[in-house]
Amino acid sequence: MRLPVLARARHALTGFFRREDGNIALEAVIITPILFWAYMALFVIFDAYRQHSINQKAAYTIGDMVSREDRALSGAYMTGTRSLFDSLARSATPSTVRITSVWYDAANNRYVCDWSESIGTVGDATLAQVENWNTILPIMPNFERITVVETWTRYVAPFNVGIGDHDIHNFIFTRPRRAPAITWEDNSAACT
């Protein structure tokens, strides 16, 4: 008597596994969340790359603007620079802009900071920080000056798909175009 019950159960399970009439609905239930997550992840990745690109272009614009100055920079100039960067980068959070004048000392094989001024949450560059820029600054002739423009802004991801909120930092250096060096209005921005 047991044998017919087991045979019927086995026959019912075999028939159930061989049926194909409900597979599309089941597959759709399984794959829809995965497709939705993949679409959202692609959206966030594209948005992050787009924001990085916009911020880099805005930082290059600021660097080019500063390199064309022939008068000393001031606090009002820094405020306007930050406002311009925020407008160009379309940043939702307040940004930081730091401008540093650097020259190369060939005798000691090091970079020296003339002055540094920052507006935002990051402080002015120090002499020790500038000396460590030897891996990211170009090789220059002795006493050659460049202006380093750094920008920071916060990227806030629209959805949590693995790319979290993070800071976008740009490091742009340009050579002064109209004057031998970009100067600051007084000695208040001297590097320490």
PDB file of C-alpha atoms in Angstrom:
ATOM      1  CA  MET A   1       0.000   0.000   0.000  1.00  0.00           C
ATOM      2  CA  ARG A   2       2.837   2.348   0.649  1.00  0.00           C
ATOM      3  CA  LEU A   3       4.312   1.767  -2.759  1.00  0.00           C
ATOM      4  CA  PRO A   4       1.400   3.251  -4.692  1.00  0.00           C
ATOM      5  CA  VAL A   5       1.435   6.401  -2.508  1.00  0.00           C
ATOM      6  CA  LEU A   6       5.178   6.913  -3.096  1.00  0.00           C
ATOM      7  CA  ALA A   7       4.789   6.190  -6.784  1.00  0.00           C
ATOM      8  CA  ARG A   8       1.975   8.703  -7.057  1.00  0.00           C
ATOM      9  CA  ALA A   9       3.987  11.340  -5.173  1.00  0.00           C
ATOM     10  CA  ARG A  10       7.021  10.740  -7.364  1.00  0.00           C
ATOM     11  CA  HIS A  11       4.869  10.885 -10.491  1.00  0.00           C
ATOM     12  CA  ALA A  12       3.245  14.156  -9.272  1.00  0.00           C
ATOM     13  CA  LEU A  13       6.647  15.760  -8.515  1.00  0.00           C
ATOM     14  CA  THR A  14       8.086  14.641 -11.848  1.00  0.00           C
ATOM     15  CA  GLY A  15       5.115  16.130 -13.655  1.00  0.00           C
ATOM     16  CA  PHE A  16       5.430  19.361 -11.650  1.00  0.00           C
ATOM     17  CA  PHE A  17       9.124  19.771 -12.527  1.00  0.00           C
ATOM     18  CA  ARG A  18       8.474  19.138 -16.233  1.00  0.00           C
ATOM     19  CA  ARG A  19       5.702  21.705 -16.589  1.00  0.00           C
ATOM     20  CA  GLU A  20       6.685  24.942 -18.349  1.00  0.00           C
ATOM     21  CA  ASP A  21       3.498  26.985 -18.290  1.00  0.00           C
ATOM     22  CA  GLY A  22       4.476  29.267 -15.309  1.00  0.00           C
ATOM     23  CA  ASN A  23       8.168  29.931 -16.013  1.00  0.00           C
ATOM     24  CA  ILE A  24       7.808  33.397 -17.579  1.00  0.00           C
ATOM     25  CA  ALA A  25       5.958  34.850 -14.618  1.00  0.00           C
ATOM     26  CA  LEU A  26       8.396  33.284 -12.181  1.00  0.00           C
ATOM     27  CA  GLU A  27      11.435  34.529 -14.134  1.00  0.00           C
ATOM     28  CA  ALA A  28       9.934  38.013 -14.335  1.00  0.00           C
ATOM     29  CA  VAL A  29       9.472  38.086 -10.555  1.00  0.00           C
ATOM     30  CA  ILE A  30      13.103  37.059 -10.076  1.00  0.00           C
ATOM     31  CA  ILE A  31      14.747  39.295 -12.698  1.00  0.00           C
ATOM     32  CA  THR A  32      12.723  42.537 -12.311  1.00  0.00           C
ATOM     33  CA  PRO A  33      14.378  43.651  -9.041  1.00  0.00           C
ATOM     34  CA  ILE A  34      17.811  42.830 -10.466  1.00  0.00           C
ATOM     35  CA  LEU A  35      17.122  44.854 -13.624  1.00  0.00           C
ATOM     36  CA  PHE A  36      15.764  47.745 -11.563  1.00  0.00           C
ATOM     37  CA  TRP A  37      18.862  47.754  -9.326  1.00  0.00           C
ATOM     38  CA  ALA A  38      21.170  47.560 -12.381  1.00  0.00           C
ATOM     39  CA  TYR A  39      19.380  50.523 -13.981  1.00  0.00           C
ATOM     40  CA  MET A  40      19.676  52.561 -10.773  1.00  0.00           C
ATOM     41  CA  ALA A  41      23.367  51.620 -10.412  1.00  0.00           C
ATOM     42  CA  LEU A  42      24.084  52.738 -13.997  1.00  0.00           C
ATOM     43  CA  PHE A  43      22.255  55.982 -13.329  1.00  0.00           C
ATOM     44  CA  VAL A  44      24.323  56.691 -10.188  1.00  0.00           C
ATOM     45  CA  ILE A  45      27.612  55.747 -11.880  1.00  0.00           C
ATOM     46  CA  PHE A  46      26.833  58.014 -14.835  1.00  0.00           C
ATOM     47  CA  ASP A  47      25.818  60.841 -12.491  1.00  0.00           C
ATOM     48  CA  ALA A  48      29.033  60.492 -10.450  1.00  0.00           C
ATOM     49  CA  TYR A  49      31.234  60.588 -13.579  1.00  0.00           C
ATOM     50  CA  ARG A  50      29.253  63.535 -14.919  1.00  0.00           C
ATOM     51  CA  GLN A  51      29.717  65.475 -11.662  1.00  0.00           C
ATOM     52  CA  HIS A  52      33.449  64.687 -11.567  1.00  0.00           C
ATOM     53  CA  SER A  53      33.776  65.941 -15.157  1.00  0.00           C
ATOM     54  CA  ILE A  54      31.834  69.145 -14.459  1.00  0.00           C
ATOM     55  CA  ASN A  55      33.937  69.843 -11.357  1.00  0.00           C
ATOM     56  CA  GLN A  56      37.182  69.283 -13.250  1.00  0.00           C
ATOM     57  CA  LYS A  57      36.136  71.638 -16.043  1.00  0.00           C
ATOM     58  CA  ALA A  58      35.105  74.264 -13.491  1.00  0.00           C
ATOM     59  CA  ALA A  59      38.468  73.919 -11.699  1.00  0.00           C
ATOM     60  CA  TYR A  60      40.338  74.350 -15.011  1.00  0.00           C
ATOM     61  CA  THR A  61      38.275  77.462 -15.695  1.00  0.00           C
ATOM     62  CA  ILE A  62      39.227  78.896 -12.291  1.00  0.00           C
ATOM     63  CA  GLY A  63      42.898  78.005 -12.895  1.00  0.00           C
ATOM     64  CA  ASP A  64      42.852  79.695 -16.293  1.00  0.00           C
ATOM     65  CA  MET A  65      41.138  82.760 -14.825  1.00  0.00           C
ATOM     66  CA  VAL A  66      43.741  83.081 -12.057  1.00  0.00           C
ATOM     67  CA  SER A  67      46.653  82.587 -14.470  1.00  0.00           C
ATOM     68  CA  ARG A  68      45.548  85.649 -16.471  1.00  0.00           C
ATOM     69  CA  GLU A  69      45.570  88.038 -13.489  1.00  0.00           C
ATOM     70  CA  ASP A  70      48.183  90.775 -13.463  1.00  0.00           C
ATOM     71  CA  ARG A  71      47.035  92.429 -10.242  1.00  0.00           C
ATOM     72  CA  ALA A  72      47.291  91.057  -6.696  1.00  0.00           C
ATOM     73  CA  LEU A  73      44.484  88.790  -5.580  1.00  0.00           C
ATOM     74  CA  SER A  74      42.329  89.696  -2.574  1.00  0.00           C
ATOM     75  CA  GLY A  75      39.721  88.254  -0.249  1.00  0.00           C
ATOM     76  CA  ALA A  76      36.933  89.632  -2.436  1.00  0.00           C
ATOM     77  CA  TYR A  77      38.525  87.887  -5.438  1.00  0.00           C
ATOM     78  CA  MET A  78      38.507  84.590  -3.511  1.00  0.00           C
ATOM     79  CA  THR A  79      34.834  85.038  -2.613  1.00  0.00           C
ATOM     80  CA  GLY A  80      33.995  85.657  -6.253  1.00  0.00           C
ATOM     81  CA  THR A  81      36.118  82.692  -7.322  1.00  0.00           C
ATOM     82  CA  ARG A  82      34.250  80.363  -4.992  1.00  0.00           C
ATOM     83  CA  SER A  83      30.911  81.746  -6.152  1.00  0.00           C
ATOM     84  CA  LEU A  84      31.926  81.202  -9.785  1.00  0.00           C
ATOM     85  CA  PHE A  85      33.084  77.655  -9.050  1.00  0.00           C
ATOM     86  CA  ASP A  86      29.815  76.828  -7.274  1.00  0.00           C
ATOM     87  CA  SER A  87      27.884  78.177 -10.239  1.00  0.00           C
ATOM     88  CA  LEU A  88      29.948  76.306 -12.835  1.00  0.00           C
ATOM     89  CA  ALA A  89      30.077  73.035 -10.885  1.00  0.00           C
ATOM     90  CA  ARG A  90      26.414  73.210  -9.900  1.00  0.00           C
ATOM     91  CA  SER A  91      27.369  71.959  -6.467  1.00  0.00           C
ATOM     92  CA  ALA A  92      24.535  71.358  -4.033  1.00  0.00           C
ATOM     93  CA  THR A  93      26.835  71.767  -1.028  1.00  0.00           C
ATOM     94  CA  PRO A  94      29.298  74.577  -0.235  1.00  0.00           C
ATOM     95  CA  SER A  95      32.653  74.077  -1.902  1.00  0.00           C
ATOM     96  CA  THR A  96      36.221  74.960  -0.984  1.00  0.00           C
ATOM     97  CA  VAL A  97      38.696  76.738  -3.263  1.00  0.00           C
ATOM     98  CA  ARG A  98      42.387  77.060  -2.401  1.00  0.00           C
ATOM     99  CA  ILE A  99      44.896  79.009  -4.494  1.00  0.00           C
ATOM    100  CA  THR A 100      48.613  78.550  -3.818  1.00  0.00           C
ATOM    101  CA  SER A 101      51.590  80.224  -5.476  1.00  0.00           C
ATOM    102  CA  VAL A 102      54.547  77.835  -5.744  1.00  0.00           C
ATOM    103  CA  TRP A 103      58.114  78.206  -7.037  1.00  0.00           C
ATOM    104  CA  TYR A 104      60.824  75.633  -7.631  1.00  0.00           C
ATOM    105  CA  ASP A 105      64.148  75.679  -5.781  1.00  0.00           C
ATOM    106  CA  ALA A 106      66.482  73.627  -8.007  1.00  0.00           C
ATOM    107  CA  ALA A 107      69.445  73.884  -5.624  1.00  0.00           C
ATOM    108  CA  ASN A 108      67.521  71.992  -2.932  1.00  0.00           C
ATOM    109  CA  ASN A 109      65.257  70.080  -5.364  1.00  0.00           C
ATOM    110  CA  ARG A 110      62.041  71.179  -3.666  1.00  0.00           C
ATOM    111  CA  TYR A 111      58.917  73.241  -4.207  1.00  0.00           C
ATOM    112  CA  VAL A 112      58.442  76.313  -2.042  1.00  0.00           C
ATOM    113  CA  CYS A 113      55.174  78.019  -1.185  1.00  0.00           C
ATOM    114  CA  ASP A 114      55.001  81.799  -1.725  1.00  0.00           C
ATOM    115  CA  TRP A 115      51.477  82.217  -0.416  1.00  0.00           C
ATOM    116  CA  SER A 116      48.284  80.236  -0.053  1.00  0.00           C
ATOM    117  CA  GLU A 117      44.718  81.358   0.485  1.00  0.00           C
ATOM    118  CA  SER A 118      41.644  79.216   0.982  1.00  0.00           C
ATOM    119  CA  ILE A 119      37.945  79.892   1.236  1.00  0.00           C
ATOM    120  CA  GLY A 120      35.861  77.063   2.657  1.00  0.00           C
ATOM    121  CA  THR A 121      36.524  74.206   5.056  1.00  0.00           C
ATOM    122  CA  VAL A 122      40.090  73.285   3.997  1.00  0.00           C
ATOM    123  CA  GLY A 123      42.900  75.410   5.428  1.00  0.00           C
ATOM    124  CA  ASP A 124      45.679  77.208   3.605  1.00  0.00           C
ATOM    125  CA  ALA A 125      48.558  75.117   2.270  1.00  0.00           C
ATOM    126  CA  THR A 126      51.655  74.896   4.448  1.00  0.00           C
ATOM    127  CA  LEU A 127      55.326  74.776   3.481  1.00  0.00           C
ATOM    128  CA  ALA A 128      55.453  71.071   4.457  1.00  0.00           C
ATOM    129  CA  GLN A 129      52.443  70.227   2.273  1.00  0.00           C
ATOM    130  CA  VAL A 130      53.911  72.000  -0.754  1.00  0.00           C
ATOM    131  CA  GLU A 131      57.267  70.226  -0.356  1.00  0.00           C
ATOM    132  CA  ASN A 132      55.380  66.904  -0.638  1.00  0.00           C
ATOM    133  CA  TRP A 133      53.855  67.888  -3.976  1.00  0.00           C
ATOM    134  CA  ASN A 134      57.004  66.767  -5.841  1.00  0.00           C
ATOM    135  CA  THR A 135      55.160  63.720  -7.187  1.00  0.00           C
ATOM    136  CA  ILE A 136      52.208  65.685  -8.574  1.00  0.00           C
ATOM    137  CA  LEU A 137      53.835  68.898  -9.811  1.00  0.00           C
ATOM    138  CA  PRO A 138      55.800  69.083 -13.075  1.00  0.00           C
ATOM    139  CA  ILE A 139      59.552  69.458 -13.319  1.00  0.00           C
ATOM    140  CA  MET A 140      60.245  73.170 -13.614  1.00  0.00           C
ATOM    141  CA  PRO A 141      63.231  75.453 -14.207  1.00  0.00           C
ATOM    142  CA  ASN A 142      64.873  77.084 -11.198  1.00  0.00           C
ATOM    143  CA  PHE A 143      62.761  79.886  -9.643  1.00  0.00           C
ATOM    144  CA  GLU A 144      59.881  79.170 -12.038  1.00  0.00           C
ATOM    145  CA  ARG A 145      56.483  79.960 -10.500  1.00  0.00           C
ATOM    146  CA  ILE A 146      53.147  78.239 -10.969  1.00  0.00           C
ATOM    147  CA  THR A 147      49.746  78.707  -9.410  1.00  0.00           C
ATOM    148  CA  VAL A 148      47.984  75.686  -7.940  1.00  0.00           C
ATOM    149  CA  VAL A 149      44.201  75.774  -7.764  1.00  0.00           C
ATOM    150  CA  GLU A 150      42.522  73.126  -5.654  1.00  0.00           C
ATOM    151  CA  THR A 151      38.791  72.627  -5.347  1.00  0.00           C
ATOM    152  CA  TRP A 152      36.733  70.399  -3.095  1.00  0.00           C
ATOM    153  CA  THR A 153      33.045  69.705  -3.288  1.00  0.00           C
ATOM    154  CA  ARG A 154      30.823  66.951  -1.922  1.00  0.00           C
ATOM    155  CA  TYR A 155      29.103  64.456  -4.199  1.00  0.00           C
ATOM    156  CA  VAL A 156      25.841  63.164  -2.786  1.00  0.00           C
ATOM    157  CA  ALA A 157      24.634  60.017  -4.562  1.00  0.00           C
ATOM    158  CA  PRO A 158      20.927  60.096  -5.449  1.00  0.00           C
ATOM    159  CA  PHE A 159      20.527  56.393  -4.559  1.00  0.00           C
ATOM    160  CA  ASN A 160      22.527  53.996  -2.394  1.00  0.00           C
ATOM    161  CA  VAL A 161      23.862  51.418  -4.861  1.00  0.00           C
ATOM    162  CA  GLY A 162      27.460  51.100  -3.675  1.00  0.00           C
ATOM    163  CA  ILE A 163      28.850  54.522  -4.589  1.00  0.00           C
ATOM    164  CA  GLY A 164      28.548  56.481  -1.392  1.00  0.00           C
ATOM    165  CA  ASP A 165      28.812  60.184  -0.794  1.00  0.00           C
ATOM    166  CA  HIS A 166      32.394  61.393  -1.239  1.00  0.00           C
ATOM    167  CA  ASP A 167      34.507  64.504  -1.799  1.00  0.00           C
ATOM    168  CA  ILE A 168      35.552  65.475  -5.308  1.00  0.00           C
ATOM    169  CA  HIS A 169      39.044  67.024  -5.178  1.00  0.00           C
ATOM    170  CA  ASN A 170      40.683  68.688  -8.169  1.00  0.00           C
ATOM    171  CA  PHE A 171      44.339  69.732  -8.297  1.00  0.00           C
ATOM    172  CA  ILE A 172      45.082  72.104 -11.195  1.00  0.00           C
ATOM    173  CA  PHE A 173      48.364  73.931 -11.816  1.00  0.00           C
ATOM    174  CA  THR A 174      48.922  76.718 -14.318  1.00  0.00           C
ATOM    175  CA  ARG A 175      51.743  79.046 -15.195  1.00  0.00           C
ATOM    176  CA  PRO A 176      51.069  82.790 -14.865  1.00  0.00           C
ATOM    177  CA  ARG A 177      50.450  84.265 -18.314  1.00  0.00           C
ATOM    178  CA  ARG A 178      50.725  88.051 -17.978  1.00  0.00           C
ATOM    179  CA  ALA A 179      52.975  88.495 -14.951  1.00  0.00           C
ATOM    180  CA  PRO A 180      56.002  86.617 -13.603  1.00  0.00           C
ATOM    181  CA  ALA A 181      53.967  85.556 -10.552  1.00  0.00           C
ATOM    182  CA  ILE A 182      50.458  85.763  -9.175  1.00  0.00           C
ATOM    183  CA  THR A 183      50.627  87.778  -5.955  1.00  0.00           C
ATOM    184  CA  TRP A 184      48.447  88.317  -2.905  1.00  0.00           C
ATOM    185  CA  GLU A 185      47.451  91.803  -1.742  1.00  0.00           C
ATOM    186  CA  ASP A 186      49.387  91.651   1.544  1.00  0.00           C
ATOM    187  CA  ASN A 187      51.492  89.262   3.645  1.00  0.00           C
ATOM    188  CA  SER A 188      48.483  87.708   5.397  1.00  0.00           C
ATOM    189  CA  ALA A 189      48.506  84.699   3.056  1.00  0.00           C
ATOM    190  CA  ALA A 190      52.182  83.804   3.489  1.00  0.00           C
ATOM    191  CA  CYS A 191      52.818  80.089   3.944  1.00  0.00           C
ATOM    192  CA  THR A 192      53.883  78.819   7.330  1.00  0.00           C
TER     193      THR A 192
END
